[in-house]
C-alpha positions as CSV (number, residue, x, y, z in Angstrom):
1,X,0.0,0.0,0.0
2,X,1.6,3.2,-1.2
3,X,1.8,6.3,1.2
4,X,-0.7,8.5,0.1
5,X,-2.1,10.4,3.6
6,X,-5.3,12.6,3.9
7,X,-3.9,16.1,4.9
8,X,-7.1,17.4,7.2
9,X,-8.5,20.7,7.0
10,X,-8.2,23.1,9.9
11,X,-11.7,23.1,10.5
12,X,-11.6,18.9,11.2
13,X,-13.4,18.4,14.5
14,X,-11.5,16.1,16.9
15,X,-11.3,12.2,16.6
16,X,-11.2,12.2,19.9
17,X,-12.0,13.7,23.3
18,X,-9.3,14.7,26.0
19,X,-10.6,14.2,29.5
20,X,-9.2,17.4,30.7
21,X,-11.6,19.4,27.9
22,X,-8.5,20.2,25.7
23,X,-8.6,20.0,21.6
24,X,-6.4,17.8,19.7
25,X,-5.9,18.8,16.1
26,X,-6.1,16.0,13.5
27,X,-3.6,16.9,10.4
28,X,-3.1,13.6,8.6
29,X,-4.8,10.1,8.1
30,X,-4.4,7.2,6.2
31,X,-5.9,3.7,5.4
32,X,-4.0,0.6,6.9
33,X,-4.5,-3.0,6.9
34,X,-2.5,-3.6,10.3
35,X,-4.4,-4.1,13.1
36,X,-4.4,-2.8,16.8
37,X,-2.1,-5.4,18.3
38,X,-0.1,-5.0,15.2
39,X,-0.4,-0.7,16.0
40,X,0.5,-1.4,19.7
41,X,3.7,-3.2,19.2
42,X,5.1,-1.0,16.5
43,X,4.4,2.1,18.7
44,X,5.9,0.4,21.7
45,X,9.0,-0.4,19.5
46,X,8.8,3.5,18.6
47,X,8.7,4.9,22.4
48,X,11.7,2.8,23.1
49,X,13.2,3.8,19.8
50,X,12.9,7.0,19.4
51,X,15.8,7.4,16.2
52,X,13.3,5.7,14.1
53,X,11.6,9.0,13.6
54,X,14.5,11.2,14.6
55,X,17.9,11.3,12.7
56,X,18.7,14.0,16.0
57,X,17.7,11.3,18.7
58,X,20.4,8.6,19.9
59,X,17.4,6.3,21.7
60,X,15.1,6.6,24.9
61,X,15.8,5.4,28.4
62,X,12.4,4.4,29.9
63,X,12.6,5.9,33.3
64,X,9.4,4.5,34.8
65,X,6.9,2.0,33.6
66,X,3.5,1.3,35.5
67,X,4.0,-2.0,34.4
68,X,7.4,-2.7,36.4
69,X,5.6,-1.1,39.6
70,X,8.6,0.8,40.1
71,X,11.1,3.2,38.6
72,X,13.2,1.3,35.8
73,X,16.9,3.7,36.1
74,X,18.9,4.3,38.9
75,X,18.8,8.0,36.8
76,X,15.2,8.1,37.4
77,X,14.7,10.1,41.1
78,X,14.5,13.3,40.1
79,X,10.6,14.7,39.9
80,X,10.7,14.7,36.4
81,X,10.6,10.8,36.1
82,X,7.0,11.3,37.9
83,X,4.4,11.0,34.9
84,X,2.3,13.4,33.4
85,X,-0.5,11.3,32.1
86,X,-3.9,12.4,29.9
87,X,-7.1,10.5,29.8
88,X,-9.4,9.9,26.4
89,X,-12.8,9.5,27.2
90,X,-14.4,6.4,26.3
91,X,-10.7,4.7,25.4
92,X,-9.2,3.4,28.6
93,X,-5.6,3.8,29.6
94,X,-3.7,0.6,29.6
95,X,0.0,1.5,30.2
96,X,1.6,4.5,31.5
97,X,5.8,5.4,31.0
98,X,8.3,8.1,31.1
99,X,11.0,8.1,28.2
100,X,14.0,10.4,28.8
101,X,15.0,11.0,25.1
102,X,18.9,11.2,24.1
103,X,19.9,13.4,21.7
104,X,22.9,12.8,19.4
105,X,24.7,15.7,20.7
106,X,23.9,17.0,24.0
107,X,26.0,20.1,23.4
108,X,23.8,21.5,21.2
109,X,20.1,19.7,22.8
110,X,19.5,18.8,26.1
111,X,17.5,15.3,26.7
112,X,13.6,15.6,27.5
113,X,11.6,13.5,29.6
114,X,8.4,12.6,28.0
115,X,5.0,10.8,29.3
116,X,3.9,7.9,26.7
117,X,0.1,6.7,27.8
118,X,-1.5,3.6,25.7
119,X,-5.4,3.6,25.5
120,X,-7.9,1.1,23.9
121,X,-11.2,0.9,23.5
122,X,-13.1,-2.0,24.9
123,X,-13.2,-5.2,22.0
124,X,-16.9,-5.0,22.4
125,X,-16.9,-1.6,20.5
126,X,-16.9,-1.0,16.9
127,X,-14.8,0.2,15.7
128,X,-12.2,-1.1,18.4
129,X,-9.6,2.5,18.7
130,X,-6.4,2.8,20.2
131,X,-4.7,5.8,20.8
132,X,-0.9,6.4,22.3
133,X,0.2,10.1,23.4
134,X,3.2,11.2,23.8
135,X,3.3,14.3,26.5
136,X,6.4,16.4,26.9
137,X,7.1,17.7,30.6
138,X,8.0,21.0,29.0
139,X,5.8,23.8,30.0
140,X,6.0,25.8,26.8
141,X,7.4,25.7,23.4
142,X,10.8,27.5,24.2
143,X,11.1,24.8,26.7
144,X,11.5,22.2,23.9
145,X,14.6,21.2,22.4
146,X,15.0,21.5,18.0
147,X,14.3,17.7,17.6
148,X,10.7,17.9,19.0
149,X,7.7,19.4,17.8
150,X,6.7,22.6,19.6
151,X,3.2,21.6,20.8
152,X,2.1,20.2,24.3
153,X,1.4,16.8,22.8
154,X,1.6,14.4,20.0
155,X,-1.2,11.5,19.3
156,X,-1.1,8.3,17.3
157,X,-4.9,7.1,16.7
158,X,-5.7,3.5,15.2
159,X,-9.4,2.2,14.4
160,X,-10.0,-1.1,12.9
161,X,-12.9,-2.9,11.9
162,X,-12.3,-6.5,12.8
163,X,-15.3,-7.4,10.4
164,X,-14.0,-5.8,7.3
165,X,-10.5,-6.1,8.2
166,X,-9.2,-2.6,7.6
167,X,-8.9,0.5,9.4
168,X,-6.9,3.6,9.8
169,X,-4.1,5.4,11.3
170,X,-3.9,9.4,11.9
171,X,-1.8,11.9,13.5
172,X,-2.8,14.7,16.3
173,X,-1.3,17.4,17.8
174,X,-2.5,19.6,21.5
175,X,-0.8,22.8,20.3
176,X,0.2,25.6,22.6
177,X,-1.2,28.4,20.8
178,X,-4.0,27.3,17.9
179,X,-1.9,29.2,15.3
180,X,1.0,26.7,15.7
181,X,-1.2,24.5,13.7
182,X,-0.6,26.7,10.2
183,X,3.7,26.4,11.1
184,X,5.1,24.1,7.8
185,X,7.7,22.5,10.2
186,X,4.7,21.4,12.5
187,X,2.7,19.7,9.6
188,X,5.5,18.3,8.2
189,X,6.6,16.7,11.2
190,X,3.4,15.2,11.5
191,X,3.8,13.9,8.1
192,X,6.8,12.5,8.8
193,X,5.3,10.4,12.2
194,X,2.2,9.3,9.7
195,X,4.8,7.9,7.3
196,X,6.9,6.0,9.7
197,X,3.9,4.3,11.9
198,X,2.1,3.3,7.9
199,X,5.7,2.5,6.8
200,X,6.4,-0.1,9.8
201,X,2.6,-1.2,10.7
202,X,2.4,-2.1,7.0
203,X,5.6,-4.2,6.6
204,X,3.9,-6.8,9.5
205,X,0.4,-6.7,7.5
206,X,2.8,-8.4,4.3
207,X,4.8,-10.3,6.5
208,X,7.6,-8.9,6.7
209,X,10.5,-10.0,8.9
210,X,13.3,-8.2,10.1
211,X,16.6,-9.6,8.7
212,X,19.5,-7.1,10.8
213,X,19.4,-7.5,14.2
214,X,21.3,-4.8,16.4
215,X,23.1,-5.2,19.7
216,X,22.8,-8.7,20.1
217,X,26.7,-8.6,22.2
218,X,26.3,-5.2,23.7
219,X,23.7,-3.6,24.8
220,X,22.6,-0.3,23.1
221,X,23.0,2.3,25.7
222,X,26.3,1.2,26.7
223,X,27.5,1.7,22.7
224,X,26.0,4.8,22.6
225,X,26.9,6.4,25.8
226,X,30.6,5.7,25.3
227,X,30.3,6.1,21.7
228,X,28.6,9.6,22.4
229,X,31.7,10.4,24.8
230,X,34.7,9.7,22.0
231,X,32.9,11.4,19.6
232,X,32.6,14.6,22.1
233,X,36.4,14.6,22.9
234,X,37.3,13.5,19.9
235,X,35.9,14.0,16.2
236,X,36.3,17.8,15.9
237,X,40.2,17.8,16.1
238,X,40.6,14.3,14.2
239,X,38.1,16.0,11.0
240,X,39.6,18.9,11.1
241,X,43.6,17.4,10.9
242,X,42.3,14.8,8.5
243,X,45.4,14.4,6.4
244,X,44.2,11.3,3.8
245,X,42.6,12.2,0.7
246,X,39.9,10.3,1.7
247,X,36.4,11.3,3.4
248,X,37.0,12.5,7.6
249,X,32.9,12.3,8.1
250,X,33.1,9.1,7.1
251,X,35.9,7.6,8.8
252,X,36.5,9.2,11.1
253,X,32.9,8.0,12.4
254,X,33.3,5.1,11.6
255,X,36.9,4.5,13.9
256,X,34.9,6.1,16.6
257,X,32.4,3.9,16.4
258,X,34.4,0.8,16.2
259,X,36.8,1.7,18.7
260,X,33.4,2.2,21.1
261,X,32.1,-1.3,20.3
262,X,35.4,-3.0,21.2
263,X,36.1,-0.9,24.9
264,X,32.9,-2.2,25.8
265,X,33.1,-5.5,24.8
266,X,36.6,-5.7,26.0
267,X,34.9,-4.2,29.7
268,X,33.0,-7.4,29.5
269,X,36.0,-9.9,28.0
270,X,38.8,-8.6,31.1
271,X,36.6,-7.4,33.5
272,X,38.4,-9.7,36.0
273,X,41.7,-9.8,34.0
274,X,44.6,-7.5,32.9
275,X,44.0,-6.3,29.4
276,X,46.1,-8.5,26.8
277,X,46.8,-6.1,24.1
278,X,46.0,-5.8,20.7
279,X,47.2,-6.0,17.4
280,X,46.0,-4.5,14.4
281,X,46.5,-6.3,11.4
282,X,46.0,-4.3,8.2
283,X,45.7,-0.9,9.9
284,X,45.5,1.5,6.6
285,X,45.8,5.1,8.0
286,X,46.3,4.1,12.0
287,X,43.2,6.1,13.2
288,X,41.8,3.3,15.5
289,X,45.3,2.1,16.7
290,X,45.5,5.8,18.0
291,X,42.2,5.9,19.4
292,X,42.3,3.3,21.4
293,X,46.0,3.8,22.9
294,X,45.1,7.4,23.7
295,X,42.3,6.1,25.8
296,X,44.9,3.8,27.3
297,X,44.9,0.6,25.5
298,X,48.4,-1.0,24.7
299,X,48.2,-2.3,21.2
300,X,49.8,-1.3,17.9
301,X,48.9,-1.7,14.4
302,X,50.7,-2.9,10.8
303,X,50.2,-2.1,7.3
304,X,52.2,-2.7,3.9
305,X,52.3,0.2,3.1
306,X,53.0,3.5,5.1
307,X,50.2,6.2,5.5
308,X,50.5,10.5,5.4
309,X,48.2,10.1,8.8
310,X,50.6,7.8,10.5
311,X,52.8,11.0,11.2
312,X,50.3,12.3,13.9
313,X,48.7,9.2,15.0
314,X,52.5,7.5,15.8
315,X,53.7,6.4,19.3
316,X,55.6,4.4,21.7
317,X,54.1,1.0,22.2
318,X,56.0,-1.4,24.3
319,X,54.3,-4.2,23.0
320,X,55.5,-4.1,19.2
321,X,58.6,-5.4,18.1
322,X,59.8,-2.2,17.0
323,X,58.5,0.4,19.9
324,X,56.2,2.2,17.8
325,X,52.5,2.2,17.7
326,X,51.8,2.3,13.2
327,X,55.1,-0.1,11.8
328,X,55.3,-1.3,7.9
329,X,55.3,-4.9,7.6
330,X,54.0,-7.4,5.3
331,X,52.3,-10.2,6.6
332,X,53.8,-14.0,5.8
333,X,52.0,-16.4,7.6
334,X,53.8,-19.3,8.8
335,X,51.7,-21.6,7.8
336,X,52.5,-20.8,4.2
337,X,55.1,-23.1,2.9
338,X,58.2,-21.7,1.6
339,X,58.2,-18.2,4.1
340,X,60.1,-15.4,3.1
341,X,62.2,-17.2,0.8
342,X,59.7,-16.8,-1.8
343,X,60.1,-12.9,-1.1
344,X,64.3,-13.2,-2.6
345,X,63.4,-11.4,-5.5
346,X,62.0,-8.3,-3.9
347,X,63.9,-5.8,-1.6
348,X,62.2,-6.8,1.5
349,X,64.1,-6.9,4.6
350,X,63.4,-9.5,7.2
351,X,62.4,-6.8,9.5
352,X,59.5,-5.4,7.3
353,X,57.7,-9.0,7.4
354,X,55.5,-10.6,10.2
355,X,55.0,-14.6,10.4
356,X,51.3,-13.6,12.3
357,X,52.6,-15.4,15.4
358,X,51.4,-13.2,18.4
359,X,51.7,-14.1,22.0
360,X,48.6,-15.9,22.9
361,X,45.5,-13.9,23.8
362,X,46.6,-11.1,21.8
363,X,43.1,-9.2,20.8
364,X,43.3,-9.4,17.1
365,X,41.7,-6.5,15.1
366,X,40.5,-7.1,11.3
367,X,38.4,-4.0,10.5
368,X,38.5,-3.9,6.6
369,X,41.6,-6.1,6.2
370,X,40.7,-6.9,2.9
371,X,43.6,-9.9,1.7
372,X,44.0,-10.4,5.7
373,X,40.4,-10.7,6.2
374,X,40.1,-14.9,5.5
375,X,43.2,-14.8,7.4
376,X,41.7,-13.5,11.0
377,X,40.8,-17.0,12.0
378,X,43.3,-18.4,11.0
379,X,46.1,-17.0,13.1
380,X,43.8,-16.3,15.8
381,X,43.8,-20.1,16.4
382,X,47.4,-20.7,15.4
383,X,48.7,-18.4,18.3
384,X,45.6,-18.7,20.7
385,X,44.4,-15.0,20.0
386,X,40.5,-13.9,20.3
387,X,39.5,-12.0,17.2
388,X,37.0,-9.1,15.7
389,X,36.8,-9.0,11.7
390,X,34.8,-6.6,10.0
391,X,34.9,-7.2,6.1
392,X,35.0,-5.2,3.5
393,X,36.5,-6.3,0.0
394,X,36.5,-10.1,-1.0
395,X,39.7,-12.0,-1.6
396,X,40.9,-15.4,-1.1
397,X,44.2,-16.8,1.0
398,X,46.2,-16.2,-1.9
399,X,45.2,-12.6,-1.9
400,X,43.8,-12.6,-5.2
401,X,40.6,-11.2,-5.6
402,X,37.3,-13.7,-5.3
403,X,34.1,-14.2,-5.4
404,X,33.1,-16.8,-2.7
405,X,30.7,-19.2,-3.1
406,X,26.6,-18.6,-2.2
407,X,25.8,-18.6,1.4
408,X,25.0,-21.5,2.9
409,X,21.9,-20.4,4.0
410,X,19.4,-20.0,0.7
411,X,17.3,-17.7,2.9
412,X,19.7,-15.0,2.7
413,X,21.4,-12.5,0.0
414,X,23.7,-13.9,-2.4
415,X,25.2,-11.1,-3.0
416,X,29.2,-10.8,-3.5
417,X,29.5,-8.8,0.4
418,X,27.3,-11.7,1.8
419,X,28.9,-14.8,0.2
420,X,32.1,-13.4,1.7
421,X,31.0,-13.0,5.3
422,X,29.6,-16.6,4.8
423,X,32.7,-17.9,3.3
424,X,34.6,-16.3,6.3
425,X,32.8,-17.9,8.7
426,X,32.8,-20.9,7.5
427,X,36.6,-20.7,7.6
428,X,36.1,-19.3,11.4
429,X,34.3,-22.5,12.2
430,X,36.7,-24.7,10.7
431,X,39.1,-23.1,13.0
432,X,37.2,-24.1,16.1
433,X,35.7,-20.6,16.7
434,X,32.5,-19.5,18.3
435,X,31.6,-16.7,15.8
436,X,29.5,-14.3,17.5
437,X,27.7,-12.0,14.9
438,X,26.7,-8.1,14.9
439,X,25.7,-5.1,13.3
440,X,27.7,-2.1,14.1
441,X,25.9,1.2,14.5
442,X,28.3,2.9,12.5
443,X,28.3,4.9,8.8
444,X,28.9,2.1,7.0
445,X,26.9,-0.7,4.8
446,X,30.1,-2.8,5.2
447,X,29.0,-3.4,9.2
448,X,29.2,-6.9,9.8
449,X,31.5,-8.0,12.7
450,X,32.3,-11.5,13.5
451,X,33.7,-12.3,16.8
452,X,35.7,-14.7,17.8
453,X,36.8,-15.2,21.4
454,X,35.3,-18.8,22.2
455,X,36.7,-22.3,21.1
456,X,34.6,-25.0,19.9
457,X,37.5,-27.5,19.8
458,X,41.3,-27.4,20.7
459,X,43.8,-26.2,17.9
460,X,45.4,-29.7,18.6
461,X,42.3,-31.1,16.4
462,X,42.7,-28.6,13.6
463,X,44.1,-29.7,10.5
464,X,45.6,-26.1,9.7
465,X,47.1,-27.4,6.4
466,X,43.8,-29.2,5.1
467,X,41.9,-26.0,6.3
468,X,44.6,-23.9,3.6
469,X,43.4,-26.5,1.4
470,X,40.0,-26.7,1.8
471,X,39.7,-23.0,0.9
472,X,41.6,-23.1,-2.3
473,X,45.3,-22.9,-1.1
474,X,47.9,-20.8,-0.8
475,X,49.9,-21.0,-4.0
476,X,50.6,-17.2,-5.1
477,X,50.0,-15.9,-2.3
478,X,54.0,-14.4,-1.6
479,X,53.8,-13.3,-5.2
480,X,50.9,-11.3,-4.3
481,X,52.3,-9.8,-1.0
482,X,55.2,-8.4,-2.8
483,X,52.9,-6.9,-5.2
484,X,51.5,-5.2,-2.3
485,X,54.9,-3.1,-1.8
486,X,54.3,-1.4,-5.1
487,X,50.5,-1.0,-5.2
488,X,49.2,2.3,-3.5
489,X,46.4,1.6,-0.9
490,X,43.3,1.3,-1.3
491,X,40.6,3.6,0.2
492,X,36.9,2.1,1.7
């Protein structure tokens, strides 16, 4: 069903009473073929998500629910987590909760607490109406920040007709003043609610199931909080010293992001231990070695081939071979037969090449290694070393470029990006890995991370050189590393 809403005259009546007397302006409506449980359960999923309808909002910490019997955040005790709740006549209110919205940057907005009340008609009545309003503890419209609308209150109504099996779905704002009603902003923000609510109510009517699932290893709040606090000290200085050719908003954002996921799940992984170091393996311009060692992590990072950035981002690093954070090296497993004496043709020193042994527990890092990518799991369970690998570009363990086989599961994309993050895992597995799988919240399409920090079986019982096998062998693959020396990098 296309989106094609019913923009209301002003001089629409209400759809619905307020208890208290007060006049809620319809502006849009539209057919829908979802029905109230369906309605309920997309607008719950909205309250708790508020960056569904707001590219400004980071999410919403509910800081009471009447359904808990008792305040839901330790952050919760101030008087503002008390609710502010509205009655419908004739639709009864079911559940009662305070959000506490968090905005992307709290320098510029400050969060807002916000009373979310769900009402529904009795199933007796025809037609069977449902109505959830969100009420801002702001006392007037200079007391709300940009990202929300500057009225007193924001409805969602559903009707349905059970017999005919359709029903609709319209938006309603309390305004402060009545004139606030004929300001574009206002209407098209109340557009833009319509749109979402048809958008997702819609996709369940068809069936539709969600195939991305978020925060499945960390929680969201935790990402976003710590997330929220490197981007703050952070992103203006690393954009505005951006020495690559390539695009800061983009990566830089990106390394933030990245370098948020992995202190929290490291918080979780040596919460009880002293942090291992990591390593870096294909670490392009450096930017989330030096992130994470200026927040105090010992680690360093290698590439093949030397980076403008490195120059700012270098450092001491006890842990590398060489003292510095950002080192050129090639890597050579050595599991590939023959070593660097396949590299006698090429001016390579045997101080510019690394055999991918690292002491054991070593947190290996993989973020768009590209011809190091199938090799993550592999010297993770050579030298005993957990692992993150976030791919990017497909090659094979020669280094060659590739197109891997369809994933296994036929439910999914065959697309070259998936195949590969199949293909990867399946090489994981092999290994005796637990692969953990998530979606990073970060500015890229290229998000998939595969974890790797459980065993499923001892490397004793992995057959490393039928595994090289198994995945087309390594033949070429030292003729493709020195190649690497004269190639330029690549940008993602």
């Amino acid at each position: 069903m296309p989106f094609e809403p019913e923009e209301l005259p002003p001089a629409t009546p209400p759809f619905f009473d307020d208890a208290a007397g007060h006049v809620w302006v319809p502006l849009y409506r539209h057919a829908c073929t979802f029905g109230p449980d369906v309605f309920a359960d997309k607008m719950m999923n909205m309250v708790r998500n508020p960056n569904l309808n707001s590219s400004w909002l980071f999410r919403a910490d509910v800081i009471y629910d009447d359904e808990q019997e008792a305040e839901t955040s330790a952050g919760s005790s101030t008087s503002n987590a008390r609710p502010i709740p509205r009655d419908v006549t004739g639709i009864p209110r079911q559940r009662t909760l305070v959000r506490r919205l968090i905005p992307r940057n709290e320098r510029r907005d400050q969060p807002l607490d916000q009373t979310c009340t769900f009402h529904r008609s009795e199933s007796t009545a025809t037609p069977i109406r449902s109505v959830v309003l969100y009420i801002p503890h702001a006392s007037s419209a200079p007391d709300l920040p940009f990202y929300h609308p500057k009225v007193r209150g924001v409805a969602h109504l559903h009707e349905w007709d059970p017999l005919q099996g359709s029903g609709s779905i319209s938006v309603h704002f309390l305004p402060f003043q009545q004139d606030d009603m004929q300001d574009q902003k206002v209407r098209r923000t109340a557009y833009h609610l319509l749109k979402i609510l048809h958008k997702h109510g819609q996709s369940s009517a068809v069936g539709y199931v969600k195939r991305v699932h978020h925060d499945v290893v960390i929680p969201q709040v935790r990402f976003q909080d710590r997330y929220a606090r490197l981007k703050s000290k952070y992103a203006r200085q690393l954009v505005d010293a951006w020495a690559e050719s390539t695009d800061p908003g983009k990566h830089v954002f990106e390394d933030l992001g990245i370098a948020a996921f992995l202190m929290e799940l490291w918080a979780d992984m040596y919460k009880d231990a002293a942090f291992p170091g990591f390593v870096d393996i294909g670490c392009g311009n450096g930017l989330l070695v030096y992130i994470l060692t200026q927040e105090g992590y010992s680690g360093w990072g290698f590439d093949a081939r030397v980076r403008k950035s490195w120059a700012q981002y270098q450092g001491e690093a006890p842990c590398a071979p060489s003292g510095q954070s950002l080192q050129q090296r090639l890597l050579l497993p050595s599991v590939v037969p023959g070593g660097s004496a396949n590299l006698d043709s090429v001016q390579i020193g045997p101080e510019e090449i690394h055999d991918g042994t690292f002491p054991p527990g070593t947190f290996i890092i993989s973020n768009h290694a590209d011809e190091l990518t199938p090799w993550t799991p592999i010297l993770g369970a050579v030298s005993q070393c957990p692992f993150i690998m976030i791919p990017c570009c497909s090659h094979n363990l020669t280094g060659e470029k590739y197109r891997a086989p369809p994933p296994r599961d036929k439910t999914k994309p065959k697309s070259t990006f998936a195949s590969l993050v199949d293909w990867v895992t399946h090489i994981a597995e092999d290994c005796g890995w637990e692969v953990e799988t998530e979606m990073l919240r970060i500015p890229s399409t290229r998000n998939t991370c595969l974890l790797g920090r459980k065993r499923t079986k001892d490397l004793g019982k992995v057959d490393v050189k039928a595994l090289l096998g198994k995945y087309g062998g390594v033949e070429g693959y030292c003729a493709n590393v020195a190649k690497l020396v004269k190639s330029g990098p690549r940008a993602h």
